[in-house]
Amino acid sequence: MTVLADVDRRKIDDGDDTSFYDSPRYVTHASETFLNRLTTLYDRILTPGDRVFDAMGSWVSHLPETELAHVVGHGLNAEELRANDRYDEWFVQNFNDDQSLPLADDSFDVVCCALSVQYLQYPAAIFSECNRVLAADGTIVVSFTDRMFPTKAIRAWRAATMDERAELVSSYMQAGGMTVTNQIAQDDTESPFYAVIGSCD
């Protein structure tokens, strides 16, 4: 299922994403209020022993203290991923070049994607892969705010309101074969908190 037209995928900076993220950025891209809300949401969803895939992550995952069985991280900067002490393993991959995850079927209980979904040019394929690697009763959590690297965000995202972005993420999940179970929108003058939660069909 295609959810974006070619024009919607366009970025202001169409240069290589890997080069853009070549240098580490040890920042969190959101307010403390946002990050606390995200950790609280994860704490509500995760249970001890869960296997977690943190897609499009970096040096911090905002996961709660829950004892997890295994956490796999993904991102575009090896130095940032290496610094993340919650990752048991990690890999570097540009999802806009390669949408196939090097992960086994049904190998995770939860997939997280925080503050990064706006950069995906082929989201239906990526969400389909997330569906594949999730266990039958798995959950996906996609969170975002109004901050971004505007030159790297896709046109569809830049042109949308926050509520429209939530609907866009919902369409990504549905295109990937998942069911949207909840949408969260909490206003904050510094950094509004939005999350879309889905499950495997």
CSV table of C-alpha atoms in Angstrom, one decimal, residues 14-102:
chain,number,residue,atom,x,y,z
A,14,ASP,CA,18.1,15.6,-0.9
A,15,GLY,CA,21.7,14.9,-0.2
A,16,ASP,CA,22.9,11.6,1.4
A,17,ASP,CA,21.3,11.1,4.8
A,18,THR,CA,24.3,9.1,6.1
A,19,SER,CA,26.6,12.1,5.4
A,20,PHE,CA,24.2,14.4,7.2
A,21,TYR,CA,24.3,12.3,10.4
A,22,ASP,CA,28.0,11.5,10.1
A,23,SER,CA,28.8,13.6,13.2
A,24,PRO,CA,27.2,12.7,16.5
A,25,ARG,CA,24.7,15.0,18.0
A,26,TYR,CA,24.4,14.5,21.8
A,27,VAL,CA,21.1,16.3,22.1
A,28,THR,CA,17.6,15.0,22.8
A,29,HIS,CA,15.5,17.1,20.3
A,30,ALA,CA,12.6,17.6,22.8
A,31,SER,CA,11.8,19.2,26.1
A,32,GLU,CA,12.2,17.5,29.5
A,33,THR,CA,8.4,17.4,29.8
A,34,PHE,CA,8.1,15.5,26.5
A,35,LEU,CA,10.8,13.1,27.5
A,36,ASN,CA,9.3,12.4,30.9
A,37,ARG,CA,5.9,11.8,29.2
A,38,LEU,CA,7.6,9.4,26.8
A,39,THR,CA,9.3,7.4,29.6
A,40,THR,CA,6.0,7.2,31.4
A,41,LEU,CA,4.2,5.9,28.3
A,42,TYR,CA,6.9,3.3,27.8
A,43,ASP,CA,6.7,2.3,31.4
A,44,ARG,CA,2.9,1.7,31.0
A,45,ILE,CA,3.4,-0.5,27.9
A,46,LEU,CA,6.6,-2.4,28.7
A,47,THR,CA,6.7,-5.4,30.9
A,48,PRO,CA,9.8,-7.1,32.4
A,49,GLY,CA,11.4,-9.5,30.0
A,50,ASP,CA,10.2,-7.7,26.9
A,51,ARG,CA,12.3,-7.6,23.7
A,52,VAL,CA,12.5,-4.1,22.3
A,53,PHE,CA,13.6,-2.7,18.9
A,54,ASP,CA,14.4,1.0,19.1
A,55,ALA,CA,14.2,2.2,15.5
A,56,MET,CA,15.8,5.4,14.4
A,57,GLY,CA,17.4,5.8,17.8
A,58,SER,CA,20.5,7.5,19.1
A,59,TRP,CA,22.5,7.9,22.3
A,60,VAL,CA,19.5,7.8,24.7
A,61,SER,CA,16.3,5.8,24.4
A,62,HIS,CA,14.2,7.2,27.2
A,63,LEU,CA,13.2,3.7,28.3
A,64,PRO,CA,12.1,3.2,31.9
A,65,GLU,CA,14.1,1.1,34.4
A,66,THR,CA,12.1,-2.0,33.5
A,67,GLU,CA,14.3,-5.0,33.2
A,68,LEU,CA,14.2,-6.0,29.5
A,69,ALA,CA,15.3,-9.2,28.0
A,70,HIS,CA,17.0,-7.7,24.9
A,71,VAL,CA,17.2,-4.2,23.3
A,72,VAL,CA,18.3,-3.7,19.7
A,73,GLY,CA,19.0,-0.2,18.6
A,74,HIS,CA,19.1,1.3,15.1
A,75,GLY,CA,20.3,4.6,13.8
A,76,LEU,CA,22.5,6.5,11.4
A,77,ASN,CA,25.5,7.4,13.7
A,78,ALA,CA,27.6,4.6,15.2
A,79,GLU,CA,29.1,6.8,17.9
A,80,GLU,CA,25.7,7.7,19.2
A,81,LEU,CA,24.5,4.2,19.2
A,82,ARG,CA,27.6,2.9,20.9
A,83,ALA,CA,27.0,5.4,23.7
A,84,ASN,CA,23.5,4.1,24.4
A,85,ASP,CA,23.8,2.0,27.6
A,86,ARG,CA,20.4,0.4,27.1
A,87,TYR,CA,21.3,-1.3,23.8
A,88,ASP,CA,22.5,-4.9,23.9
A,89,GLU,CA,23.3,-4.6,20.2
A,90,TRP,CA,22.8,-2.1,17.5
A,91,PHE,CA,23.2,-1.5,13.7
A,92,VAL,CA,23.5,1.4,11.3
A,93,GLN,CA,21.2,1.5,8.3
A,94,ASN,CA,19.7,4.3,6.1
A,95,PHE,CA,16.0,3.4,5.9
A,96,ASN,CA,15.6,5.7,3.0
A,97,ASP,CA,18.0,3.5,1.0
A,98,ASP,CA,17.2,0.1,2.4
A,99,GLN,CA,13.9,-0.8,4.0
A,100,SER,CA,14.7,-4.4,4.8
A,101,LEU,CA,15.4,-5.0,8.5
A,102,PRO,CA,18.2,-7.4,9.3
